[in-house]
Structure formats: C-alpha cells, structure tokens
GROMACS .gro file of C-alpha atoms in nm:
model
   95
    1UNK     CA    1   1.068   2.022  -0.199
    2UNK     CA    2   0.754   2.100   0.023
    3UNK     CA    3   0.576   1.763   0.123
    4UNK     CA    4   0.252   1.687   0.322
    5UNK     CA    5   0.408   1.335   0.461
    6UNK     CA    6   0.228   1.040   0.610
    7UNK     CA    7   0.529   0.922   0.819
    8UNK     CA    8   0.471   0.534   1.078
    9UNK     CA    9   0.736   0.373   1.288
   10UNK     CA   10   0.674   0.067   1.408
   11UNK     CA   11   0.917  -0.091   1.674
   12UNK     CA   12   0.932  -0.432   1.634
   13UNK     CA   13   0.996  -0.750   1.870
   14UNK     CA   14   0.946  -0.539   2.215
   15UNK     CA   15   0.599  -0.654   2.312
   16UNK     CA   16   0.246  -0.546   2.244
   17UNK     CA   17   0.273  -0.206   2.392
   18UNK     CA   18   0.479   0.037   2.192
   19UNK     CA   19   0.369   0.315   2.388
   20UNK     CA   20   0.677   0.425   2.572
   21UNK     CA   21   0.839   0.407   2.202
   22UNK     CA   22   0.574   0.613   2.049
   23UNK     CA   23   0.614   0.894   2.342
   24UNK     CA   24   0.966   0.898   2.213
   25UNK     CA   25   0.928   0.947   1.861
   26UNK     CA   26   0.614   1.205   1.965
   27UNK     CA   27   0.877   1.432   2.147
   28UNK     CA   28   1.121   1.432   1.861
   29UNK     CA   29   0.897   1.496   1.594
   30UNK     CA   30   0.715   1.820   1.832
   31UNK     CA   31   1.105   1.935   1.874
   32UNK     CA   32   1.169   1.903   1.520
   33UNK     CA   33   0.941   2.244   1.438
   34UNK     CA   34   0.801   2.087   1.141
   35UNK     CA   35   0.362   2.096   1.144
   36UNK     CA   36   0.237   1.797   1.249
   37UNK     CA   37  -0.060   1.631   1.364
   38UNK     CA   38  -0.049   1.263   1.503
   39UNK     CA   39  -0.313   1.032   1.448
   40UNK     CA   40  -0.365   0.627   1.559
   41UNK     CA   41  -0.178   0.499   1.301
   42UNK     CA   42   0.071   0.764   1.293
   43UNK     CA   43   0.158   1.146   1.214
   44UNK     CA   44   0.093   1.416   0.933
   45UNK     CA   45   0.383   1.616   0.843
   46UNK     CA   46   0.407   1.925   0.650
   47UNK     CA   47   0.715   2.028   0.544
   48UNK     CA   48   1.063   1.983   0.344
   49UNK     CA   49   1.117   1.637   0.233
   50UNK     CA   50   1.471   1.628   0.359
   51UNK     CA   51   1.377   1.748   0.690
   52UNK     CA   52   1.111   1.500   0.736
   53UNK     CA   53   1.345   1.214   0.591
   54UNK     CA   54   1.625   1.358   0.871
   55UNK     CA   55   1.380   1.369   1.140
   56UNK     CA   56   1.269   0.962   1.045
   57UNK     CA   57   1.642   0.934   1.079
   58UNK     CA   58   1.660   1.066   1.423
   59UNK     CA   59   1.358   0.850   1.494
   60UNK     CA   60   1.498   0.563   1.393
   61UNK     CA   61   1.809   0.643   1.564
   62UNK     CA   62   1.664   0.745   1.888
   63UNK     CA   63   1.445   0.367   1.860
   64UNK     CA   64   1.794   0.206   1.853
   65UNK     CA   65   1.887   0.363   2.179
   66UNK     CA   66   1.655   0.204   2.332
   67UNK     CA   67   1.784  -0.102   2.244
   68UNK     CA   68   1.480  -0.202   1.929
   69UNK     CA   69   1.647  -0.397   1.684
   70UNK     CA   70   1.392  -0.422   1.439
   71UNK     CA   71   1.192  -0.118   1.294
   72UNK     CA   72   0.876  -0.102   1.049
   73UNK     CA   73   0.852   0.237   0.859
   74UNK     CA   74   0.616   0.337   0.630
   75UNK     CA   75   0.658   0.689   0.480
   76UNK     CA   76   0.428   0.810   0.228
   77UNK     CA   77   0.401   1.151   0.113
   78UNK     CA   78   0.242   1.376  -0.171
   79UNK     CA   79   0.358   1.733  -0.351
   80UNK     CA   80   0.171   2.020  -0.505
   81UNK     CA   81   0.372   2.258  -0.723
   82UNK     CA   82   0.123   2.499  -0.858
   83UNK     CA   83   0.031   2.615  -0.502
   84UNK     CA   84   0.126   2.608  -0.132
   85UNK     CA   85  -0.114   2.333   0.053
   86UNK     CA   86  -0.113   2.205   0.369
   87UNK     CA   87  -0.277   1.925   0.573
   88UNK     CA   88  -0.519   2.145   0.683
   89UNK     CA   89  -0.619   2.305   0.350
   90UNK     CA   90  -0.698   1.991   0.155
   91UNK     CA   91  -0.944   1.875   0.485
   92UNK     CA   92  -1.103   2.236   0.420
   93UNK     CA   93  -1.110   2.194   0.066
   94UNK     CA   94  -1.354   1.885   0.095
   95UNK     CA   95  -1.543   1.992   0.390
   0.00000   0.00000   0.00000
C-alpha cells in the first residue's frame, strides 16, 4: 500500500542534543531509496507502508547500537486510492 508517512524518532535519556542520533537515522533513511524530505520535527516519506515500517525498524535498531535504551516514535501516515499523490503534489495542490 502506497503511503505519504510522517515518520519521528526520538532517542530518549542521552542528553539534550540528539544530533549525532539524528545524523544516523538521516543516513539510513537517504540509503533506504524511499522519497523523503526531512523537516525539524522529523521526515516525509513517500512510499510502501512496509518499507517505511522496515526502515523505522532499522532505525530503531541502528539507535540501539548506539547504546539508547529508550526510543519515542511517532509514525503517522495517510493513503489515496483513487490516484497516485505524493508529498509534493498535495503542497502544489494548495499553492
């Protein structure tokens, strides 16, 4: 199934910066091959929901390597059957 995803990862209990976390998770997703654009309070992801579920895995995974214990993940995502959207078209369909 074809998603336009709102995925966050939070790493918690290793200080204010998350930074070198977020540089992490930022390589993996632009490795994955999936279309996505980051943004402060996370990334936009188009794609198929199982690859963007297996690439939070990987994330998550990856976060655990580096020794986080705890991690906050929001993923939120939407569909559209009748047509093929992405991020990109619903911004130019409202501009």
């Amino acid at each position: 199934m074809k998603v336009s995803a709102d995925l966050c990862i939070v790493p918690m209990g290793v200080g204010p910066s998350v930074s070198p976390y977020v540089r992490e998770i930022k390589a993996l997703i632009e490795a994955s091959g999936l279309s996505a654009t980051m943004h402060p309070n996370g990334t936009n992801i188009d794609g198929e929901l199982a690859e963007i579920c297996a690439l939070a895995e990987r994330c998550e995974a990856r976060l655990a390597e580096l020794g986080v214990q705890r991690t906050f993940f929001t993923l939120i995502f939407s569909t559209r059957r009748d047509k093929d959207q992405s991020m990109a078209d619903k911004l130019a369909a409202v501009s």
